[in-house]
C-alpha atoms as an extended CHARMM CRD file, in Angstrom:
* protein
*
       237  EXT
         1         1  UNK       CA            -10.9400000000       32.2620000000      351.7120000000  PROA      1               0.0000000000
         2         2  UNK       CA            -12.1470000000       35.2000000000      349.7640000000  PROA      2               0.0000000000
         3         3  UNK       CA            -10.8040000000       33.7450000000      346.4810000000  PROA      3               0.0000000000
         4         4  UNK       CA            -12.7210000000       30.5950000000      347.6180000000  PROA      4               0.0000000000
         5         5  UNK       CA            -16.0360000000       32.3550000000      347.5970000000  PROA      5               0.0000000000
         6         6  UNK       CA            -14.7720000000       34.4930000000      344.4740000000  PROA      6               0.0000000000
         7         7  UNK       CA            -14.7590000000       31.0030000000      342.9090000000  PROA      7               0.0000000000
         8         8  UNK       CA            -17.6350000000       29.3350000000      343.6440000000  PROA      8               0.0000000000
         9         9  UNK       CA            -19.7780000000       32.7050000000      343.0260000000  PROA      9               0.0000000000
        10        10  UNK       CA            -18.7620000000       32.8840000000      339.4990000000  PROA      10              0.0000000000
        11        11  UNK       CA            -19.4140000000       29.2390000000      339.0540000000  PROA      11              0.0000000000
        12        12  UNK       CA            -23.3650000000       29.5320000000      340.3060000000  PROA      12              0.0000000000
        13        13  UNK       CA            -24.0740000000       32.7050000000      337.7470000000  PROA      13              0.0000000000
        14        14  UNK       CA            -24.1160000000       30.2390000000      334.5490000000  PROA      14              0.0000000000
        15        15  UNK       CA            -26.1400000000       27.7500000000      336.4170000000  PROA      15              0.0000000000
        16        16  UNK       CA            -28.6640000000       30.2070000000      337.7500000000  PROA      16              0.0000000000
        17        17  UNK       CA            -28.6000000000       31.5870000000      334.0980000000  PROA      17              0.0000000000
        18        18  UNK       CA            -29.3730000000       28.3780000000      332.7730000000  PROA      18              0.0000000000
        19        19  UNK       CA            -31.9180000000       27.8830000000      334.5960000000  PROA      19              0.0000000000
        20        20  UNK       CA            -33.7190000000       30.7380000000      334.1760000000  PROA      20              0.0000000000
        21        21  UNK       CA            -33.5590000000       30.5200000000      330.2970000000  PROA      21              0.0000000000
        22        22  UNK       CA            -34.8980000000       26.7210000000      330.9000000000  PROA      22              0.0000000000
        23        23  UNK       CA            -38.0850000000       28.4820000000      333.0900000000  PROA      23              0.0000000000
        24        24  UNK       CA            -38.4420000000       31.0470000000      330.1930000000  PROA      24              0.0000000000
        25        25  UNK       CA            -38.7070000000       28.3560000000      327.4190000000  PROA      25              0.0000000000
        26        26  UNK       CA            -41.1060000000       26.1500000000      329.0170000000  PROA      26              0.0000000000
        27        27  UNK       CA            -43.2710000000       29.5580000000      329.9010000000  PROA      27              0.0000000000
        28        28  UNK       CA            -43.1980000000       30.5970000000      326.3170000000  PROA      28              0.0000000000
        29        29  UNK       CA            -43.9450000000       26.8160000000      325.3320000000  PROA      29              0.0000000000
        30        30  UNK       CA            -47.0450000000       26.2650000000      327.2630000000  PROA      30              0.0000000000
        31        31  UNK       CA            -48.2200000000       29.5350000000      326.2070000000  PROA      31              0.0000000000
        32        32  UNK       CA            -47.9550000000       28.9360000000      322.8150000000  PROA      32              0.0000000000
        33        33  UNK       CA            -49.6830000000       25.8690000000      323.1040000000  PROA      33              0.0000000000
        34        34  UNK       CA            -52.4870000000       27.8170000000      324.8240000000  PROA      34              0.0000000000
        35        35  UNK       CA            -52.4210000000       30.5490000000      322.1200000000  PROA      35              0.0000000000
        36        36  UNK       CA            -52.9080000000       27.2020000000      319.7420000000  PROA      36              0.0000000000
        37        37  UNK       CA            -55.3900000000       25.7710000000      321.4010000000  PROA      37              0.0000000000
        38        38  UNK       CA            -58.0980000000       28.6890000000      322.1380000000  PROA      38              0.0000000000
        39        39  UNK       CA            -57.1360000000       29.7550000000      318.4840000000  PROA      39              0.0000000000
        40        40  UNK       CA            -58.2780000000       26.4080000000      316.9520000000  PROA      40              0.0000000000
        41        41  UNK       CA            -61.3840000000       26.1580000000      319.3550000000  PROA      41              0.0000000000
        42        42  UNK       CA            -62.3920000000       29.6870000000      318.4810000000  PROA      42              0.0000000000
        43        43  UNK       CA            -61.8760000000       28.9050000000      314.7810000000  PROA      43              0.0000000000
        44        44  UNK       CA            -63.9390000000       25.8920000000      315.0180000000  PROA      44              0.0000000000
        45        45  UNK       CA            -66.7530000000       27.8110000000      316.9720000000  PROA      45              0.0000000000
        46        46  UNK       CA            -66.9840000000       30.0150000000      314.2690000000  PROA      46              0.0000000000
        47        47  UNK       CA            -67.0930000000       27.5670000000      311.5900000000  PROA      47              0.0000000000
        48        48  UNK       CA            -69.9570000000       25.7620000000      313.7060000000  PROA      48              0.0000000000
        49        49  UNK       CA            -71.3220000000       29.3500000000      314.0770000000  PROA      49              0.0000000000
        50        50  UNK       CA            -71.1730000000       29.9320000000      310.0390000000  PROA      50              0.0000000000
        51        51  UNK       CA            -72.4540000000       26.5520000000      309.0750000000  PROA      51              0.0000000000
        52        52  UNK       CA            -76.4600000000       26.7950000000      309.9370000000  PROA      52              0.0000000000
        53        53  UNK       CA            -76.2590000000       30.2770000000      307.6200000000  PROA      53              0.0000000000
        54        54  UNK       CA            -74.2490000000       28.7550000000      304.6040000000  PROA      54              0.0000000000
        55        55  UNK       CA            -76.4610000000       25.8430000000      304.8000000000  PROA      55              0.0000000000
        56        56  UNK       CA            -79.4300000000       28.4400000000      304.5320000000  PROA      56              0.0000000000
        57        57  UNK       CA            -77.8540000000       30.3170000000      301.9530000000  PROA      57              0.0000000000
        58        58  UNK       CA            -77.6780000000       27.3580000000      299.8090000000  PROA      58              0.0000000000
        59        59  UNK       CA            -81.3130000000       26.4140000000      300.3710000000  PROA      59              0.0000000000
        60        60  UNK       CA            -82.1050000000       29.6340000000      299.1780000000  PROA      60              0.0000000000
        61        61  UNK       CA            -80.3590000000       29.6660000000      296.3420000000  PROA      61              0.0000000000
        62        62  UNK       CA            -81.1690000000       26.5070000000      295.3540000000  PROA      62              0.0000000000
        63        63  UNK       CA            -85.4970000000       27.9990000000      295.7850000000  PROA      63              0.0000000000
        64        64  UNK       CA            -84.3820000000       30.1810000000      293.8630000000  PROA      64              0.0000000000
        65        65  UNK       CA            -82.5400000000       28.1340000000      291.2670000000  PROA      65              0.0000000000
        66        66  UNK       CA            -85.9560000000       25.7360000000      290.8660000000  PROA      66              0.0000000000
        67        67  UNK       CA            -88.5940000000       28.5560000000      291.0760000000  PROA      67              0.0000000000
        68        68  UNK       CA            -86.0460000000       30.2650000000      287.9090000000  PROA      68              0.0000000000
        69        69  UNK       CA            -86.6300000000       26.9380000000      286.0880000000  PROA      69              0.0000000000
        70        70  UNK       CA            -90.1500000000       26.3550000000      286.8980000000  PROA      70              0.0000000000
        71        71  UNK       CA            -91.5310000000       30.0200000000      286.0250000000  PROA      71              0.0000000000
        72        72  UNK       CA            -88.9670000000       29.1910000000      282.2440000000  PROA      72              0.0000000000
        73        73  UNK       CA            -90.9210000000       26.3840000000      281.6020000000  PROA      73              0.0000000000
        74        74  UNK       CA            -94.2730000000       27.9420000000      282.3540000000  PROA      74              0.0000000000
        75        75  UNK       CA            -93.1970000000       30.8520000000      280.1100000000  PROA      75              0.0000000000
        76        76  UNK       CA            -92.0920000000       28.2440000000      277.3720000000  PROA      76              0.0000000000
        77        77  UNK       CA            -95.4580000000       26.4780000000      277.4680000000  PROA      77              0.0000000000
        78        78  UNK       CA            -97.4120000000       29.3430000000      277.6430000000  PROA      78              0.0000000000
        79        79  UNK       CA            -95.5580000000       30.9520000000      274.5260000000  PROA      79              0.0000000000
        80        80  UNK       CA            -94.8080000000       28.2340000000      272.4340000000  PROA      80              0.0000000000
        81        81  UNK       CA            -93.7880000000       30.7010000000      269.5740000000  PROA      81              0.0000000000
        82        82  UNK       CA            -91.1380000000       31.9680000000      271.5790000000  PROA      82              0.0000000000
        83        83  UNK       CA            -89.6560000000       28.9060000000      272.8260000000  PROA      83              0.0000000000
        84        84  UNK       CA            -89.1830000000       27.2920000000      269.3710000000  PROA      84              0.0000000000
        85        85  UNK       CA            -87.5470000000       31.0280000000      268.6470000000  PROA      85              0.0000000000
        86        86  UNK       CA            -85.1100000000       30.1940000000      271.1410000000  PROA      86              0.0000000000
        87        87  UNK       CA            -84.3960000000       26.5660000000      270.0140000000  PROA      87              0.0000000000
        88        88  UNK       CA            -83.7600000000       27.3920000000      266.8670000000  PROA      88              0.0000000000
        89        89  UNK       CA            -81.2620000000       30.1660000000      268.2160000000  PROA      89              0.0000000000
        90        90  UNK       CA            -79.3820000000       27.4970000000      270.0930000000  PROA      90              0.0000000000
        91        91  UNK       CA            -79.4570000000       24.9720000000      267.5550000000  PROA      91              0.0000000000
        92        92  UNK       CA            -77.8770000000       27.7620000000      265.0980000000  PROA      92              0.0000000000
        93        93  UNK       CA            -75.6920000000       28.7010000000      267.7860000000  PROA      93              0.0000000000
        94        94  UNK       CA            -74.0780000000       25.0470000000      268.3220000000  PROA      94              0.0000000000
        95        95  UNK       CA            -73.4890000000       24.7660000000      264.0350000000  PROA      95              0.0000000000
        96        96  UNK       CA            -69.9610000000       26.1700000000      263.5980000000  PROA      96              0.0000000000
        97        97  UNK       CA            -70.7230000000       28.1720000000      260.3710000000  PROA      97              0.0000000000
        98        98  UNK       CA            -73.6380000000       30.6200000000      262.1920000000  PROA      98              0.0000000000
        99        99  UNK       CA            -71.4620000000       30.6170000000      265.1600000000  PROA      99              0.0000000000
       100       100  UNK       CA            -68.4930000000       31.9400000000      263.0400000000  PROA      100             0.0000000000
       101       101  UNK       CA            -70.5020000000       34.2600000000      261.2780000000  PROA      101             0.0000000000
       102       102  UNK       CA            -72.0400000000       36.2310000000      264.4850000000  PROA      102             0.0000000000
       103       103  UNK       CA            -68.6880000000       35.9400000000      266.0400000000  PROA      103             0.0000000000
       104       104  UNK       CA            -67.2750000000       37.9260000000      262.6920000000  PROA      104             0.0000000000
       105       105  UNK       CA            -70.1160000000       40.3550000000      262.7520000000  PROA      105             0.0000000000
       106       106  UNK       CA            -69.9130000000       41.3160000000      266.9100000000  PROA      106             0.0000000000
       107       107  UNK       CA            -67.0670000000       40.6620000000      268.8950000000  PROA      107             0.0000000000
       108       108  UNK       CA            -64.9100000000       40.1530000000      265.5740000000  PROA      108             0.0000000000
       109       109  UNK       CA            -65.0480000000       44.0680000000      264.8920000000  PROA      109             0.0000000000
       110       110  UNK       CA            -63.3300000000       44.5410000000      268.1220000000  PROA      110             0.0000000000
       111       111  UNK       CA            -60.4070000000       42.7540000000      267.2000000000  PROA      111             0.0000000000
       112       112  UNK       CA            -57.0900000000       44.5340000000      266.2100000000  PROA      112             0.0000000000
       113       113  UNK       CA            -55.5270000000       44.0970000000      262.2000000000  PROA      113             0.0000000000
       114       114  UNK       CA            -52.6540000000       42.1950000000      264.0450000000  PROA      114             0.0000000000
       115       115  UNK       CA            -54.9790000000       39.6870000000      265.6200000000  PROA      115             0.0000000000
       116       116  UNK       CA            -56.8720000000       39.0710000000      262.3380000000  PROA      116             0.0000000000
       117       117  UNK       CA            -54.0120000000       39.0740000000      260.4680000000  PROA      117             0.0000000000
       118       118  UNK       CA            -51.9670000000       36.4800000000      262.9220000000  PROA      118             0.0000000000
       119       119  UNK       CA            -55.2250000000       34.3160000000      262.7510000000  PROA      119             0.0000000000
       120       120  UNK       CA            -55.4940000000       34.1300000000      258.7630000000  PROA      120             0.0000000000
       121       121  UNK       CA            -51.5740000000       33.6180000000      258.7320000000  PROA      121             0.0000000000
       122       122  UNK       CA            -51.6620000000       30.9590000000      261.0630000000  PROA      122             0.0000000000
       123       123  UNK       CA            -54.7940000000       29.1940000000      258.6590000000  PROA      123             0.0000000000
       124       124  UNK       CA            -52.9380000000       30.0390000000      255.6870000000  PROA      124             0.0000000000
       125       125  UNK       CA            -50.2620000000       28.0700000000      257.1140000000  PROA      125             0.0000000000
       126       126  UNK       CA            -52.3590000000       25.3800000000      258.6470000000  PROA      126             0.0000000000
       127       127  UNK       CA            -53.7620000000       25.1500000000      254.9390000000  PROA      127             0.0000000000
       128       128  UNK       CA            -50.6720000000       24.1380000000      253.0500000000  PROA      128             0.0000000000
       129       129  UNK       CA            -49.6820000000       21.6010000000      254.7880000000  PROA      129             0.0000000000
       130       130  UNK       CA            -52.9040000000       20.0330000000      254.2790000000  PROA      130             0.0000000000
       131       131  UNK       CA            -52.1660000000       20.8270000000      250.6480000000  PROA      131             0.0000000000
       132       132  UNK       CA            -48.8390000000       19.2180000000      251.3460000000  PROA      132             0.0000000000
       133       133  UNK       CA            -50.0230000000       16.2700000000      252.8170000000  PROA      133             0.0000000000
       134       134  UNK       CA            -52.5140000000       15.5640000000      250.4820000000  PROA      134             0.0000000000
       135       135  UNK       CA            -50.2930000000       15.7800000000      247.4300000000  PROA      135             0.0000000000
       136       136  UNK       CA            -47.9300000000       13.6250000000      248.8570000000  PROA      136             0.0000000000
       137       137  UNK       CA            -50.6260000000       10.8850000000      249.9340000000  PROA      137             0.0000000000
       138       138  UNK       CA            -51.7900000000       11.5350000000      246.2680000000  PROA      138             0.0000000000
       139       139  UNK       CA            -48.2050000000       10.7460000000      244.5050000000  PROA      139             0.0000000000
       140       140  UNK       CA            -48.4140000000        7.5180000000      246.8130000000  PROA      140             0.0000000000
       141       141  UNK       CA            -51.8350000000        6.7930000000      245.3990000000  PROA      141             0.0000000000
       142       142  UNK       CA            -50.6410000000        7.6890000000      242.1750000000  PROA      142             0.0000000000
       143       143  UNK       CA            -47.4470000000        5.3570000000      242.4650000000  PROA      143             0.0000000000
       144       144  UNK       CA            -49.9290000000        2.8140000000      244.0390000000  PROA      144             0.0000000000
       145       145  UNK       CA            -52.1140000000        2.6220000000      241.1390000000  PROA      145             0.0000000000
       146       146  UNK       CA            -49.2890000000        2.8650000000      238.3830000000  PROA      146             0.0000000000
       147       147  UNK       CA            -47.5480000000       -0.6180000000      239.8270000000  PROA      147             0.0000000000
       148       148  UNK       CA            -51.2770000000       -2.4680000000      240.1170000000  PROA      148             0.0000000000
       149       149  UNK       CA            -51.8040000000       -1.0540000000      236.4200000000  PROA      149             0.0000000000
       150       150  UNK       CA            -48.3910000000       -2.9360000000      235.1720000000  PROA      150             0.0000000000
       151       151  UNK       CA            -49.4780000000       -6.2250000000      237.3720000000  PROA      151             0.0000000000
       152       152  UNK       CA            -52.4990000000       -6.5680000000      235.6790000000  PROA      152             0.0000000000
       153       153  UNK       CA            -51.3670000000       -5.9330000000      232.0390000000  PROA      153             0.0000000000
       154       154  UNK       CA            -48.9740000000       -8.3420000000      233.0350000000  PROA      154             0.0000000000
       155       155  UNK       CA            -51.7580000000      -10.4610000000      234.4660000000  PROA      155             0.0000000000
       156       156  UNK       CA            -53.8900000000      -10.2490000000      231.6620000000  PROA      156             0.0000000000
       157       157  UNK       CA            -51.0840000000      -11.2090000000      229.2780000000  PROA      157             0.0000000000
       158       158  UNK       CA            -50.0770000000      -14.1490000000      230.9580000000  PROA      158             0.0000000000
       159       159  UNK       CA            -54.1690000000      -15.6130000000      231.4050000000  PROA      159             0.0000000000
       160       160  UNK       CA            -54.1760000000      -14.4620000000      227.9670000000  PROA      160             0.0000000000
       161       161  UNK       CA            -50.6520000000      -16.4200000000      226.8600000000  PROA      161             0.0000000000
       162       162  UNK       CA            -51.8960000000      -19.2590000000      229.0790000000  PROA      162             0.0000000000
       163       163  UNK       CA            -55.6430000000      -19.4760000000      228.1400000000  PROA      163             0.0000000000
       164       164  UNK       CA            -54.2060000000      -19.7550000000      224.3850000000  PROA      164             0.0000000000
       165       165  UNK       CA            -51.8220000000      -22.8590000000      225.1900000000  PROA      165             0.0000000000
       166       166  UNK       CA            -54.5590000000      -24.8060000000      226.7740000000  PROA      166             0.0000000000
       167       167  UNK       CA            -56.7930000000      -24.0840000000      224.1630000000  PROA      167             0.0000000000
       168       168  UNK       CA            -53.7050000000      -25.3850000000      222.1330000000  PROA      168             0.0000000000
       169       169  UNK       CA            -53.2610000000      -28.6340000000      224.4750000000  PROA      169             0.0000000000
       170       170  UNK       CA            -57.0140000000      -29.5360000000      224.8850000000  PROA      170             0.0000000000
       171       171  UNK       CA            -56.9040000000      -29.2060000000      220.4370000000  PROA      171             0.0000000000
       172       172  UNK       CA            -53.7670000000      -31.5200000000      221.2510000000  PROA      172             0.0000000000
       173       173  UNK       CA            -55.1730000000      -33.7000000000      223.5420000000  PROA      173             0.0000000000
       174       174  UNK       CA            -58.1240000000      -34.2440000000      221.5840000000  PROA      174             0.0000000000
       175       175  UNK       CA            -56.1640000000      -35.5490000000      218.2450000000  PROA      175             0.0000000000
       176       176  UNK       CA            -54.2940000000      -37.8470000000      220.6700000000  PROA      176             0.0000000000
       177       177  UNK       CA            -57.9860000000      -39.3150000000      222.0090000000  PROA      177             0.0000000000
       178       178  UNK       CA            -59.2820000000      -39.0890000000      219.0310000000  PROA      178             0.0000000000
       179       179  UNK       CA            -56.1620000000      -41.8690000000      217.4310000000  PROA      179             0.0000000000
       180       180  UNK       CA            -56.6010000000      -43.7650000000      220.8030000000  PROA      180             0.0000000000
       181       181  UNK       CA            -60.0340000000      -44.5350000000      220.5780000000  PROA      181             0.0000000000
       182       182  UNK       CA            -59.6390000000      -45.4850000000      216.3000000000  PROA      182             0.0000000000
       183       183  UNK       CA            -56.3140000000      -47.7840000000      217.3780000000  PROA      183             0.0000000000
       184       184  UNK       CA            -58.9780000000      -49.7000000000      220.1110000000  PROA      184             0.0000000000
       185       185  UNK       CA            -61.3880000000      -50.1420000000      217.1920000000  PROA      185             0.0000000000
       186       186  UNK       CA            -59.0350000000      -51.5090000000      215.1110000000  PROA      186             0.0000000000
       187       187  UNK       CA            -57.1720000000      -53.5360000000      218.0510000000  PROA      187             0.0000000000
       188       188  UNK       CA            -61.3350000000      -55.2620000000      218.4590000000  PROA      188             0.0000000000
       189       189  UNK       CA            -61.9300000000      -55.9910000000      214.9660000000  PROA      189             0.0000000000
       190       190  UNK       CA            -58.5760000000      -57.6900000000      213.9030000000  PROA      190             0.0000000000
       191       191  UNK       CA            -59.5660000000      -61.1240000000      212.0760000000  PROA      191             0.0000000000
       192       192  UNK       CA            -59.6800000000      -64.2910000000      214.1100000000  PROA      192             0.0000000000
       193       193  UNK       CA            -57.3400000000      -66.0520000000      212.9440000000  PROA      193             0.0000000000
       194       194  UNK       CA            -54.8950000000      -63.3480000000      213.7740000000  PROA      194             0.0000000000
       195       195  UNK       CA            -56.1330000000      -62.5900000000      216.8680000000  PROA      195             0.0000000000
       196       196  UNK       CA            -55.2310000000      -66.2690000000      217.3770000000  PROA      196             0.0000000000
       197       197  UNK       CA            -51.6400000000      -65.4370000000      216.8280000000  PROA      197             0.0000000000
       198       198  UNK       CA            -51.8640000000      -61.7780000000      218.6120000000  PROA      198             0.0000000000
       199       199  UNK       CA            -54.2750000000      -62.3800000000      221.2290000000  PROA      199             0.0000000000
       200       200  UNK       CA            -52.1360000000      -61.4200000000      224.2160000000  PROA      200             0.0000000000
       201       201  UNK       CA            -50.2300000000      -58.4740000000      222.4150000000  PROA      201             0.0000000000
       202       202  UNK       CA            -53.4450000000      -57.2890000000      220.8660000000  PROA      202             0.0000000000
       203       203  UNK       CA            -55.0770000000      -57.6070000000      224.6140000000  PROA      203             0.0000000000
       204       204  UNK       CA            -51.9150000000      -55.2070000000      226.2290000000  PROA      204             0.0000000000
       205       205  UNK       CA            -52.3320000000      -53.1610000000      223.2790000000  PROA      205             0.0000000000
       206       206  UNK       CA            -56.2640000000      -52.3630000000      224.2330000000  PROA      206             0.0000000000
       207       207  UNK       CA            -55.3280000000      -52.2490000000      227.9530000000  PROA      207             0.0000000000
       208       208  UNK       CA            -52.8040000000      -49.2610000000      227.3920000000  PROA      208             0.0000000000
       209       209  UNK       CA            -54.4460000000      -47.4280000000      224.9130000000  PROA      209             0.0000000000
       210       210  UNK       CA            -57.8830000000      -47.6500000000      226.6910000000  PROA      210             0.0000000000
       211       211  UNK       CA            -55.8880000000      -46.2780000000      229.6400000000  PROA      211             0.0000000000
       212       212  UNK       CA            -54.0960000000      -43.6420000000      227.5440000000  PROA      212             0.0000000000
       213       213  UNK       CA            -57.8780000000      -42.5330000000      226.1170000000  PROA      213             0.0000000000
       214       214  UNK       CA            -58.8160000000      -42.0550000000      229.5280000000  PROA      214             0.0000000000
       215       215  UNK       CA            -56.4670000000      -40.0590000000      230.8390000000  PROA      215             0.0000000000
       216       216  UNK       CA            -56.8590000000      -37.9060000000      227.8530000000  PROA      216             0.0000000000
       217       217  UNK       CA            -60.1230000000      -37.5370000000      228.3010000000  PROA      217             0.0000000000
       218       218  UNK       CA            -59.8130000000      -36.1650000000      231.7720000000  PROA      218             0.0000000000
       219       219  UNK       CA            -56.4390000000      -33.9210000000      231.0070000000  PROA      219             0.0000000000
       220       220  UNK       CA            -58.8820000000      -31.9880000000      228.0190000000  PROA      220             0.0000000000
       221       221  UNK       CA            -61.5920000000      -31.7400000000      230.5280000000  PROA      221             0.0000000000
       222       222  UNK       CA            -59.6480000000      -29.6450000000      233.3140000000  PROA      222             0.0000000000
       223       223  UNK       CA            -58.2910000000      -27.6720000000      230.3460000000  PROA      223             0.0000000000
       224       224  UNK       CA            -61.4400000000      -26.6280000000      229.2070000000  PROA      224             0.0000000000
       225       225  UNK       CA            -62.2950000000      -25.8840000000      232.6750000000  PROA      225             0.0000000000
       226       226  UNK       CA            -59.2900000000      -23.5740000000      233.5670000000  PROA      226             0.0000000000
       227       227  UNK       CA            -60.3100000000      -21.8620000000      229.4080000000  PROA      227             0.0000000000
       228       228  UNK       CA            -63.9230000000      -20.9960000000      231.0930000000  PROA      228             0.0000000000
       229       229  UNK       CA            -62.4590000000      -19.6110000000      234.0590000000  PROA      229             0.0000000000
       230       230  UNK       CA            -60.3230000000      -17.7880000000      231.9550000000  PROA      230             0.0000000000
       231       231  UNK       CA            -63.0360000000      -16.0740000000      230.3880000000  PROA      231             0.0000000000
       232       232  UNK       CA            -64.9170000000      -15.3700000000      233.2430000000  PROA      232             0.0000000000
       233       233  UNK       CA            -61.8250000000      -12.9800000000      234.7250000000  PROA      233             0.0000000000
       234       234  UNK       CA            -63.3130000000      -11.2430000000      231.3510000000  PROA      234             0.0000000000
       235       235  UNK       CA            -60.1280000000      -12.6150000000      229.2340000000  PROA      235             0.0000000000
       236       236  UNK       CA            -61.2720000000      -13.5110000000      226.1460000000  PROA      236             0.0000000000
       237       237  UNK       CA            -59.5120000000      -16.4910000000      224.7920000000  PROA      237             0.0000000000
């Protein structure tokens, strides 16, 4: 019987234990969550406290900001003298030659030999390969130009070669007419009484070589056109 109630003691310990570290958790939870709360209402309150005086901060600064500009521009029109002194200042200031030079005359003697000497290094070395670059965009140009030079030698040999040959076919073609149109007078005047006999020969014959004066005529034409373009490129042929 006494083991019996040995027993069942030792089993109700770990529940009552239990238990009690259930009650402690949920007390520590709700206080937390009461710590949380009056902590973010008080935070809020004081934000809602600080607001009206940062919103009159601002408003004063911002009076203070205008009235600043207003009693510049009075000054400025009431010393005219002055404020062109100061544009002018400004307008030096914002070229990068005065800027450089007042920077190199001030705050430039305050710098160490190391610091200058880094800063013309780096230039020096930003400066050649601009050199570099350039000469190597000039051997292009260079190569460029040296090709274009050869195509139009070449060019202007050939117009010249070809200006001479048409110069040499419209001579040519000219002859040729020339025989054409003294065959046709010959082919009109032959006497009747051969022309009898020849009539339909002689009749062919002025067809074809009428035809053959023609297209002469036109082929010396475009020749002498494509000689005056020739010399308008400049070509003398």
């Amino acid at each position: 019987m006494a083991e019996t109630d040995s027993s069942s003691s030792s089993d109700g310990e770990p529940s009552q234990s239990l238990a009690s570290i259930a009650e402690n958790l949920q007390r520590s939870a709700i206080q937390s969550a009461r710590t949380v709360q009056h902590s973010s209402s008080t935070h809020f309150r004081a934000f809602q406290n600080f607001l009206p005086e940062a919103v009159s901060q601002y408003r004063t600064y911002e009076d203070a900001f205008v009235n600043k500009v207003k009693d510049g521009l009075m000054i400025a029109k009431e010393n005219p003298a002055v404020s062109a002194g100061v544009a002018i200042s400004a307008a030096l200031l914002a070229m990068r030659a005065p800027r450089r030079f007042l920077f190199r005359h001030t705050l430039g003697r305050f710098q160490s030999e190391e610091a200058r000497y880094a800063r013309i290094e780096k230039n020096v070395k930003d400066l050649n390969l601009s050199v570099d670059l350039l000469k190597k965009e000039n051997a292009k140009l260079l190569q460029r130009t040296t090709l274009a030079e050869k195509e139009m030698k070449y060019g202007h040999t050939e117009l010249v070669s070809a200006g001479t040959q048409f110069q040499q076919l419209a001579k040519s073609a000219y002859k040729v007419e020339t025989r054409a149109a003294d065959l046709l007078d010959k082919l009109r005047y032959i006497p009747s009484r051969e022309a009898l006999a020849l009539r339909a020969e002689a009749s062919q014959l002025c067809l074809i070589v009428a035809s053959m004066a023609s297209n002469l005529k036109r082929q010396r034409s475009s020749l002498n056109k494509r000689i005056m373009k020739i010399n308008e490129l400049g070509v003398p042929v």
